[in-house]
Tab-separated table of C-alpha atoms and ligand atoms in Angstrom:
chain	number	residue	atom	x	y	z
K	227	MET	CA	-0.063	-0.129	-0.121
K	228	ARG	CA	1.147	3.357	-0.340
K	229	ASN	CA	2.009	5.571	2.345
K	230	ILE	CA	-1.060	7.696	2.713
K	231	ILE	CA	-0.169	9.263	6.131
K	232	LYS	CA	1.305	12.705	6.348
K	233	LYS	CA	4.945	12.880	7.619
K	234	LYS	CA	4.189	14.736	10.697
K	235	VAL	CA	1.641	12.643	11.763
K	236	ILE	CA	3.309	9.344	11.446
K	237	SER	CA	5.584	10.380	14.533
K	238	LEU	CA	2.580	11.475	16.586
K	239	LYS	CA	1.947	9.017	19.288
K	240	PRO	CA	-1.212	9.060	21.245
K	241	SER	CA	-1.280	11.706	23.806
K	242	ALA	CA	0.630	10.573	26.851
K	243	THR	CA	-1.743	11.565	29.474
K	244	LEU	CA	-4.622	9.387	27.600
K	245	ALA	CA	-1.977	6.650	26.931
K	246	ILE	CA	-1.128	5.862	30.511
K	247	ASN	CA	-4.701	6.271	31.504
K	248	GLU	CA	-5.179	3.261	28.764
K	249	ARG	CA	-2.193	1.272	29.887
K	250	CYS	CA	-3.143	1.424	33.569
K	251	LYS	CA	-6.824	0.339	32.526
K	252	GLU	CA	-5.111	-2.648	30.622
K	253	LEU	CA	-2.854	-3.673	33.437
K	254	ILE	CA	-6.015	-3.507	35.992
K	255	ALA	CA	-7.930	-5.692	33.917
K	256	GLN	CA	-5.002	-8.191	33.847
K	257	GLY	CA	-5.277	-8.238	37.518
K	258	LYS	CA	-2.217	-6.185	38.663
K	259	LYS	CA	-2.469	-3.826	41.470
K	260	ILE	CA	-1.858	-0.330	39.953
K	261	TYR	CA	-1.660	2.976	41.388
K	262	ARG	CA	-3.129	5.123	39.074
K	263	PHE	CA	-0.901	8.518	39.468
K	264	GLY	CA	-0.394	8.807	35.766
K	265	PHE	CA	-3.793	10.453	34.461
K	266	GLY	CA	-4.873	13.903	35.654
K	267	GLN	CA	-8.723	13.757	36.315
K	268	SER	CA	-10.732	15.322	38.888
K	269	PRO	CA	-11.905	12.617	41.229
K	270	PHE	CA	-15.020	14.718	42.307
K	271	PRO	CA	-18.484	14.266	41.017
K	272	VAL	CA	-20.149	16.972	39.129
K	273	PRO	CA	-22.564	18.932	41.580
K	274	GLU	CA	-25.890	17.404	41.721
K	275	LYS	CA	-27.947	20.256	40.706
K	276	ILE	CA	-25.411	20.991	37.508
K	277	VAL	CA	-26.337	17.140	36.616
K	278	GLU	CA	-29.927	17.841	37.083
K	279	VAL	CA	-29.918	20.696	34.740
K	280	LEU	CA	-28.147	18.547	32.276
K	281	LYS	CA	-31.089	16.156	32.641
K	282	LYS	CA	-33.654	18.555	32.149
K	283	ASN	CA	-32.351	19.818	29.132
K	284	ALA	CA	-31.408	16.374	27.530
K	285	HIS	CA	-34.282	16.817	25.068
K	286	ARG	CA	-32.767	19.607	23.531
K	287	LYS	CA	-31.552	18.807	20.017
K	288	ASP	CA	-31.256	21.594	17.829
K	289	TYR	CA	-27.686	23.021	17.223
K	290	LEU	CA	-26.863	26.051	18.838
K	291	SER	CA	-24.864	28.676	17.376
K	292	ILE	CA	-21.189	28.345	16.475
K	293	GLN	CA	-19.665	30.627	19.092
K	294	GLY	CA	-22.068	29.076	21.805
K	295	LEU	CA	-25.062	29.760	23.909
K	296	PRO	CA	-25.321	33.677	24.698
K	297	GLU	CA	-26.258	32.978	28.368
K	298	LEU	CA	-23.408	30.516	28.758
K	299	ARG	CA	-20.872	33.182	26.935
K	300	GLN	CA	-22.442	36.015	29.312
K	301	ALA	CA	-21.911	33.560	32.514
K	302	ILE	CA	-18.294	32.936	31.545
K	303	ALA	CA	-17.735	36.572	30.764
K	304	THR	CA	-18.886	37.681	34.098
K	305	HIS	CA	-17.052	34.944	35.879
K	306	LEU	CA	-13.955	35.901	34.199
K	307	ASN	CA	-14.340	39.524	34.883
K	308	LYS	CA	-14.656	38.810	38.689
K	309	LYS	CA	-11.908	36.659	38.788
K	310	THR	CA	-9.454	38.757	36.520
K	311	LYS	CA	-10.879	42.287	36.799
K	312	ASN	CA	-11.139	42.476	32.848
K	313	THR	CA	-14.137	43.486	31.181
K	314	PHE	CA	-14.761	40.677	28.611
K	315	SER	CA	-18.544	40.514	27.185
K	316	LYS	CA	-20.058	37.748	25.608
K	317	GLU	CA	-18.988	38.783	22.059
K	318	ASN	CA	-15.302	37.879	23.469
K	319	VAL	CA	-15.843	34.415	24.380
K	320	LEU	CA	-16.202	31.236	21.875
K	321	VAL	CA	-17.511	27.942	23.700
K	322	THR	CA	-15.413	24.977	22.762
K	323	PRO	CA	-15.551	21.191	23.375
K	324	GLY	CA	-12.809	21.244	25.904
K	325	SER	CA	-10.110	23.689	26.253
K	326	LYS	CA	-7.744	21.432	24.276
K	327	GLU	CA	-9.721	22.076	21.382
K	328	ALA	CA	-9.802	25.794	21.765
K	329	MET	CA	-5.837	25.909	22.163
K	330	TYR	CA	-5.707	23.474	18.843
K	331	LEU	CA	-7.995	26.109	16.916
K	332	MET	CA	-5.756	28.828	18.304
K	333	HIS	CA	-2.522	27.328	16.856
K	334	VAL	CA	-4.379	26.604	13.698
K	335	VAL	CA	-5.258	30.348	13.157
K	336	PHE	CA	-1.962	31.626	14.806
K	337	ASP	CA	0.732	32.656	12.374
K	338	GLY	CA	3.855	32.799	14.357
K	339	GLU	CA	6.011	31.103	16.634
K	340	ILE	CA	5.401	29.483	20.117
K	341	ILE	CA	7.501	29.901	23.576
K	342	LEU	CA	6.716	27.228	26.016
K	343	PRO	CA	8.389	27.129	29.268
K	344	SER	CA	9.505	23.640	30.221
K	345	SER	CA	7.388	22.431	32.463
K	346	SER	CA	4.604	22.669	30.113
K	347	TRP	CA	1.307	20.355	29.506
K	348	VAL	CA	2.054	17.482	27.111
K	349	SER	CA	-0.359	18.545	24.273
K	350	TYR	CA	0.998	21.958	23.838
K	351	ALA	CA	3.887	21.098	21.815
K	352	PRO	CA	2.057	18.601	19.544
K	353	GLN	CA	-0.463	20.744	18.518
K	354	ALA	CA	1.815	23.674	17.853
K	355	GLU	CA	3.754	20.921	15.579
K	356	LEU	CA	0.350	19.783	14.026
K	357	ALA	CA	-0.464	23.303	13.080
K	358	ASN	CA	3.047	24.241	11.784
K	359	ASN	CA	4.035	26.507	14.438
K	360	LYS	CA	7.633	26.299	15.482
K	361	THR	CA	8.062	25.695	19.448
K	362	HIS	CA	10.844	27.221	21.367
K	363	TRP	CA	11.264	25.902	24.594
K	364	LEU	CA	12.024	28.303	27.605
K	365	GLN	CA	13.935	26.310	30.587
K	366	THR	CA	12.755	27.330	34.270
K	367	SER	CA	13.985	26.251	37.554
K	368	TYR	CA	13.177	25.311	40.821
K	369	GLU	CA	14.204	28.600	42.175
K	370	ASN	CA	11.584	30.415	40.327
K	371	ASN	CA	8.691	28.093	40.904
K	372	TRP	CA	9.195	26.400	37.572
K	373	PHE	CA	7.961	29.696	35.542
K	374	PRO	CA	10.140	31.512	33.433
K	375	THR	CA	11.974	34.889	34.846
K	376	ALA	CA	11.370	38.124	32.880
K	377	GLN	CA	15.138	38.279	31.904
K	378	ALA	CA	14.798	34.751	30.612
K	379	LEU	CA	11.782	35.592	28.745
K	380	GLU	CA	13.219	38.744	27.322
K	381	LYS	CA	16.218	36.745	26.368
K	382	LYS	CA	14.207	33.995	24.390
K	383	ILE	CA	12.107	36.650	22.656
K	384	LYS	CA	15.158	38.480	21.391
K	385	SER	CA	16.692	35.265	20.044
K	386	ILE	CA	13.707	34.632	17.900
K	387	LYS	CA	13.878	35.987	14.450
K	388	SER	CA	10.006	36.393	13.992
K	389	ASN	CA	8.175	39.115	15.759
K	390	LYS	CA	5.068	37.237	15.831
K	391	ILE	CA	5.302	35.094	19.139
K	392	LEU	CA	2.728	33.498	21.483
K	393	LEU	CA	3.772	32.387	24.840
K	394	ILE	CA	1.593	29.559	26.831
K	395	LEU	CA	1.508	30.125	30.512
K	396	ASN	CA	-0.303	27.607	32.869
K	397	SER	CA	-0.628	28.502	36.676
K	398	PRO	CA	-1.450	26.290	38.579
K	399	ASN	CA	0.930	24.336	36.379
K	400	ASN	CA	0.553	21.043	34.986
K	401	PRO	CA	3.040	19.197	35.758
K	402	SER	CA	4.862	21.220	38.374
K	403	GLY	CA	1.685	21.646	40.564
K	404	THR	CA	3.249	25.253	41.309
K	405	ILE	CA	1.805	28.829	40.728
K	406	CYS	CA	3.675	31.861	38.998
K	407	ASN	CA	4.427	34.547	41.228
K	408	ASN	CA	6.070	37.020	38.687
K	409	PHE	CA	2.849	37.759	36.397
K	410	LYS	CA	3.487	41.550	36.571
K	411	GLU	CA	7.151	41.105	35.450
K	412	LEU	CA	6.464	38.811	32.712
K	413	ALA	CA	3.335	41.038	31.483
K	414	GLN	CA	5.550	44.013	31.119
K	415	VAL	CA	8.320	42.145	28.758
K	416	ALA	CA	5.102	40.847	26.935
K	417	ARG	CA	3.848	44.318	26.493
K	418	GLU	CA	7.168	45.822	25.646
K	419	ASN	CA	7.723	43.260	23.052
K	420	LYS	CA	4.273	42.989	21.856
K	421	ILE	CA	3.893	38.934	22.031
K	422	ILE	CA	0.640	37.356	22.763
K	423	ILE	CA	0.030	35.241	26.000
K	424	LEU	CA	-2.297	32.172	25.977
K	425	SER	CA	-3.313	31.939	29.821
K	426	ASP	CA	-4.395	28.391	30.308
K	427	GLU	CA	-6.537	28.731	33.620
K	428	ILE	CA	-8.054	25.239	33.599
K	429	TYR	CA	-6.773	24.895	37.148
K	430	THR	CA	-6.840	28.290	38.618
K	431	ASP	CA	-10.149	27.973	40.533
K	432	ILE	CA	-8.241	25.052	42.175
K	433	THR	CA	-5.368	27.640	43.445
K	434	PHE	CA	-5.113	26.220	47.117
K	435	ASN	CA	-4.734	29.693	48.647
K	436	ASN	CA	-7.868	30.630	46.959
K	437	ARG	CA	-6.352	33.401	45.159
K	438	TYR	CA	-7.537	33.386	41.434
K	439	GLU	CA	-4.438	34.794	39.623
K	440	SER	CA	-4.282	35.849	35.834
K	441	ILE	CA	-1.663	37.304	33.845
K	442	SER	CA	-4.387	38.906	32.093
K	443	THR	CA	-5.043	41.430	34.846
K	444	TYR	CA	-1.486	42.999	34.229
K	445	TYR	CA	-1.749	42.643	30.316
K	446	PRO	CA	-5.354	42.525	29.440
K	447	GLU	CA	-5.047	43.798	25.674
K	448	GLY	CA	-2.422	40.918	24.841
K	449	THR	CA	-3.820	37.759	26.540
K	450	LEU	CA	-6.135	35.193	25.347
K	451	ILE	CA	-7.550	32.870	28.192
K	452	SER	CA	-8.868	29.273	28.130
K	453	GLY	CA	-10.557	27.078	30.560
K	454	GLY	CA	-13.655	25.033	31.081
K	455	LEU	CA	-15.323	22.405	33.560
K	456	SER	CA	-12.822	19.792	33.555
K	457	LYS	CA	-11.223	20.487	36.572
K	458	TRP	CA	-12.950	22.594	39.217
K	459	CYS	CA	-16.154	21.027	38.324
K	460	GLY	CA	-15.148	17.189	37.738
K	461	ALA	CA	-16.583	17.406	34.186
K	462	GLY	CA	-13.658	16.273	31.911
K	463	GLY	CA	-15.790	13.778	29.981
K	464	TRP	CA	-18.416	16.574	29.340
K	465	ARG	CA	-15.953	18.317	27.131
K	466	LEU	CA	-16.886	21.864	27.973
K	467	GLY	CA	-14.264	24.471	27.638
K	468	PHE	CA	-14.080	28.132	26.049
K	469	LEU	CA	-11.411	30.581	24.585
K	470	ALA	CA	-11.682	34.202	25.728
K	471	ALA	CA	-10.053	37.100	23.770
K	472	PRO	CA	-9.915	40.853	24.843
K	473	SER	CA	-11.650	43.238	22.150
K	474	GLU	CA	-8.263	44.017	20.690
K	475	LEU	CA	-7.864	40.422	19.686
K	476	HIS	CA	-11.726	40.209	18.278
K	477	ASP	CA	-10.621	39.544	14.837
K	478	PHE	CA	-8.363	36.405	15.964
K	479	LEU	CA	-11.370	35.039	17.773
K	480	ILE	CA	-13.872	35.714	14.828
K	481	ASN	CA	-11.242	33.480	12.661
K	482	VAL	CA	-11.046	30.740	15.458
K	483	LYS	CA	-14.720	30.618	15.163
K	484	ALA	CA	-14.617	30.314	11.417
K	485	VAL	CA	-12.316	27.097	11.971
K	486	ALA	CA	-14.881	25.951	14.553
K	487	SER	CA	-17.545	26.299	12.081
K	488	GLU	CA	-15.561	24.203	10.022
K	489	THR	CA	-14.683	21.522	12.319
K	490	TYR	CA	-17.032	20.692	15.339
K	491	SER	CA	-19.740	23.043	14.213
K	492	THR	CA	-21.135	23.939	17.649
K	493	VAL	CA	-20.585	22.427	21.338
K	494	ASN	CA	-23.223	19.793	22.262
K	495	THR	CA	-26.378	21.738	23.253
K	496	PRO	CA	-27.524	19.966	26.853
K	497	VAL	CA	-24.095	20.573	28.332
K	498	GLN	CA	-23.889	24.107	27.322
K	499	TYR	CA	-27.368	24.644	29.383
K	500	ALA	CA	-25.909	22.801	32.331
K	501	ALA	CA	-22.701	24.931	31.971
K	502	VAL	CA	-24.764	28.161	32.496
K	503	GLU	CA	-25.781	26.478	35.826
K	504	ALA	CA	-22.004	25.844	36.835
K	505	TYR	CA	-21.027	29.453	36.094
K	506	ASN	CA	-24.052	31.179	37.417
K	507	GLY	CA	-24.535	29.110	40.347
K	508	ASP	CA	-22.966	29.467	43.743
K	509	TYR	CA	-20.613	26.493	43.977
K	510	GLU	CA	-18.351	27.958	46.502
K	511	ASP	CA	-18.854	25.593	49.052
K	512	TYR	CA	-18.065	22.627	46.733
K	513	LYS	CA	-15.125	24.411	45.317
K	514	PHE	CA	-13.655	25.059	48.937
K	515	LYS	CA	-14.143	21.563	49.983
K	516	VAL	CA	-12.199	20.223	46.568
K	517	ARG	CA	-9.409	22.592	47.170
K	518	ASN	CA	-9.183	21.421	50.759
K	519	ILE	CA	-9.481	17.629	50.004
K	520	LEU	CA	-6.650	18.417	46.955
K	521	ASN	CA	-4.356	20.452	49.087
K	522	SER	CA	-4.358	18.290	52.248
K	523	VAL	CA	-3.716	14.960	49.889
K	524	GLY	CA	-1.013	17.012	47.957
K	525	GLN	CA	0.597	18.105	51.423
K	526	TYR	CA	0.439	14.492	52.670
K	527	VAL	CA	1.952	13.399	49.372
K	528	TYR	CA	4.869	15.935	49.570
K	529	LYS	CA	5.519	15.156	53.215
K	530	LYS	CA	5.547	11.608	52.882
K	531	LEU	CA	7.866	11.586	49.634
K	532	LYS	CA	10.312	14.272	49.820
K	533	SER	CA	13.695	12.877	50.987
K	534	ASN	CA	17.403	12.836	50.031
K	535	LYS	CA	16.426	10.819	47.217
K	536	ILE	CA	13.390	12.631	45.982
K	537	PHE	CA	13.456	16.447	45.283
K	538	MET	CA	10.010	18.109	45.062
K	539	ASN	CA	8.042	21.610	45.650
K	540	PRO	CA	4.706	21.430	47.745
K	541	PRO	CA	1.896	21.646	45.369
K	542	GLN	CA	0.061	24.988	45.356
K	543	GLY	CA	-2.996	24.170	43.264
K	544	GLY	CA	-4.217	21.547	40.784
K	545	LEU	CA	-3.887	17.748	40.892
K	546	TYR	CA	-0.014	17.067	40.637
K	547	VAL	CA	3.250	17.068	41.912
K	548	MET	CA	6.708	16.687	40.357
K	549	PRO	CA	9.034	14.578	42.089
K	550	GLU	CA	12.851	14.527	40.878
K	551	PHE	CA	14.868	11.462	41.724
K	552	MET	CA	18.387	11.737	42.600
K	553	ASN	CA	19.820	8.931	40.625
K	554	SER	CA	22.062	8.255	37.437
K	555	LYS	CA	21.042	4.508	37.205
K	556	PHE	CA	18.519	5.228	34.218
K	557	LYS	CA	19.017	6.576	30.784
K	558	SER	CA	16.003	8.696	30.778
K	559	SER	CA	12.625	9.831	32.636
K	560	ALA	CA	10.617	7.446	30.554
K	561	GLU	CA	12.766	4.379	31.643
K	562	LEU	CA	12.736	5.583	35.070
K	563	CYS	CA	8.946	5.355	35.056
K	564	ASP	CA	8.709	2.010	33.296
K	565	VAL	CA	10.811	0.461	35.986
K	566	ILE	CA	8.885	1.991	38.593
K	567	LEU	CA	5.691	0.645	37.068
K	568	LYS	CA	7.164	-2.967	37.031
K	569	ASP	CA	8.689	-2.683	40.277
K	570	THR	CA	5.862	-0.786	42.510
K	571	GLY	CA	2.662	-0.702	40.332
K	572	VAL	CA	2.964	3.049	40.529
K	573	ALA	CA	1.946	4.590	37.357
K	574	MET	CA	3.546	8.155	36.489
K	575	LEU	CA	4.336	10.150	33.400
K	576	PRO	CA	8.120	11.079	32.521
K	577	GLY	CA	9.249	14.537	32.534
K	578	SER	CA	10.240	14.139	29.123
K	579	ASP	CA	6.656	14.319	28.258
K	580	PHE	CA	6.507	17.889	29.543
K	581	GLY	CA	9.457	19.606	27.833
K	582	PHE	CA	12.430	18.432	30.272
K	583	LYS	CA	15.443	17.026	28.968
K	584	LYS	CA	15.141	13.082	28.716
K	585	ASP	CA	17.942	12.536	31.239
K	586	LYS	CA	16.296	14.844	34.016
K	587	MET	CA	14.899	12.481	36.472
K	588	VAL	CA	11.597	14.183	36.772
K	589	THR	CA	8.202	12.521	36.982
K	590	ARG	CA	4.768	13.991	37.090
K	591	LEU	CA	2.479	12.519	39.857
K	592	SER	CA	-1.141	13.080	39.642
K	593	PHE	CA	-2.210	12.462	43.347
K	594	THR	CA	-6.111	11.886	42.426
K	595	ASP	CA	-6.486	7.990	42.933
K	596	PHE	CA	-9.260	8.096	45.300
K	597	ASP	CA	-13.145	8.064	45.348
K	598	GLY	CA	-13.932	11.711	45.500
K	599	LYS	CA	-17.463	11.471	46.024
K	600	LYS	CA	-16.938	9.434	49.266
K	601	PHE	CA	-14.436	11.935	50.341
K	602	LEU	CA	-16.538	14.888	49.861
K	603	GLU	CA	-19.419	13.200	51.637
K	604	GLY	CA	-17.282	12.258	54.514
K	605	ILE	CA	-15.817	15.466	55.615
K	606	ASN	CA	-17.253	18.559	57.000
K	607	THR	CA	-14.481	20.632	57.938
K	608	HIS	CA	-12.893	23.359	55.958
K	609	ASN	CA	-9.684	22.918	58.008
K	610	GLN	CA	-6.718	21.211	56.481
K	611	LEU	CA	-7.336	17.421	56.978
K	612	GLU	CA	-5.365	15.079	59.333
K	613	ASP	CA	-3.527	12.174	58.105
K	614	GLU	CA	-6.086	9.614	59.455
K	615	VAL	CA	-8.583	11.191	57.185
K	616	ILE	CA	-6.520	10.856	54.192
K	617	GLU	CA	-5.553	7.408	55.104
K	618	LYS	CA	-9.487	6.640	55.367
K	619	TYR	CA	-10.346	8.324	52.059
K	620	ALA	CA	-7.557	7.990	49.936
K	621	PRO	CA	-6.059	4.553	50.574
K	622	ASN	CA	-4.561	3.990	47.210
K	623	VAL	CA	-2.570	7.357	47.185
K	624	VAL	CA	-1.189	6.349	50.671
K	625	LYS	CA	-0.346	3.002	49.769
K	626	GLY	CA	1.142	3.934	46.341
K	627	ILE	CA	3.246	6.606	48.050
K	628	GLU	CA	4.436	4.152	50.517
K	629	GLU	CA	5.606	1.578	47.825
K	630	LEU	CA	7.059	4.534	45.966
K	631	SER	CA	9.067	5.876	48.854
K	632	LYS	CA	10.390	2.314	49.777
K	633	TRP	CA	11.360	1.859	46.452
K	634	SER	CA	13.420	5.130	46.192
K	635	LYS	CA	15.645	4.219	49.499
K	636	ASN	CA	17.029	1.611	47.114
K	637	LEU	CA	18.602	4.217	44.711
L	1114	PMP	N1	-4.518	22.869	29.841
L	1114	PMP	C1	-3.779	21.686	30.756
L	1114	PMP	C2	-2.906	22.182	31.582
L	1114	PMP	C3	-4.498	20.178	31.244
L	1114	PMP	O1	-3.949	19.644	31.968
L	1114	PMP	C4	-5.551	19.900	30.422
L	1114	PMP	C5	-6.077	18.674	30.506
L	1114	PMP	N2	-7.545	18.517	31.163
L	1114	PMP	C6	-6.213	20.932	29.490
L	1114	PMP	C7	-5.595	22.214	29.384
L	1114	PMP	C8	-7.413	20.424	28.687
L	1114	PMP	O2	-8.621	20.363	29.516
L	1114	PMP	P1	-9.964	20.034	28.759
L	1114	PMP	O3	-9.547	19.994	27.257
L	1114	PMP	O4	-10.328	18.945	29.387
L	1114	PMP	O5	-10.662	21.549	28.833
L	1115	LIG	N1	-5.103	16.871	31.233
L	1115	LIG	C1	-4.999	15.792	31.777
L	1115	LIG	C2	-3.645	15.286	32.276
L	1115	LIG	O1	-2.855	15.979	31.998
L	1115	LIG	C3	-5.795	14.616	31.031
L	1115	LIG	C4	-6.690	14.934	30.123
L	1115	LIG	C5	-5.922	15.268	28.625
L	1115	LIG	O2	-4.999	15.098	28.343
L	1115	LIG	O3	-6.855	15.564	27.533
L	1115	LIG	O4	-3.623	14.311	32.556
């Protein structure tokens, strides 16, 4: 047969996050004990009232407008304005089937080059590549909480020939679990150099200190925002996301919308109605509990795992920590993760999937292998949870961390 596959797609593998999820499912089906610290999915149920609204709207079968239900776009704009102190209107918002699709369409439309901090989420670089946008990695370090410094950003911008540049920032970050402390300085460099920023705010509602911070507050005219229901609302499988663009980038949004109209047409109707409830309703108590559980479990993992063999930052938001193993026995972080999975049943993702050099022994650990419904029902405190509570409601996390810690002692 002739080779009918485009060259750049031949080398594309299924996304690492989804691949580890499927691998874990297979291993579990074979009867193996697996600690599912690979895939990053919210363990919590969608709030009941939002599910009720979804059910009530299941009969709606007509296509909605390409850009999305106006009430939903308004609800998202209001949410963003409250959190970022901006002035989005419903015209500035495009509803998308997950924020991942919003980002992909953004790459399709954007004509320029992309700066990605390492660490960065697994899909940014492949999406850029698929859409023919050149990627430039910007190294970060533990000292700056795994975000770029303003000087490093400036230097990187100057090293790129094109003057059309887009930087992706994600805080709280996947995979490092840390938040950005220097948005103001980064915004100043971005403004001076007229670069565009995509602020990926999919985890920002689950910042553990409950301070929603967005670079768009400091650089509104040049910042696109993506977000959605997958993380704070536990609705990853509902595939509801958005892209918001300031009025200065309205043409860009309109072109993204045109590409949307030629691909997914419109996001599924009942979910859009349910999402209006998610953004307009008061879910502060749910969010508070979700943050408290994730924070408590995350700090537990940090406390039990960090040692002279494992280096890591305490998590500040989201679902992840990023342990670095002090060892030179393995050739790559991918090999390290394979051996750990074989030896202990602990599944993690290698740092190489997130833009780190292959020989940096960094991994991403998602501390979400617990029943979020039982956990939510079992606690009624807003205080940080005691170890006994975590042992009761997150036994797989506790056992998996114990196995990993034991394993690391022999490094
Ligand atoms: N950004 C980051 C950093 C992610 O981890 C994910 C995975 N959920 C996404 C974006 C995409 O999320 P979704 O498509 O479910 O909105
Ligand atoms: N974002 C999740 C993760 O990083 C998984 C979902 C996805 O990759 O689309 O594990």
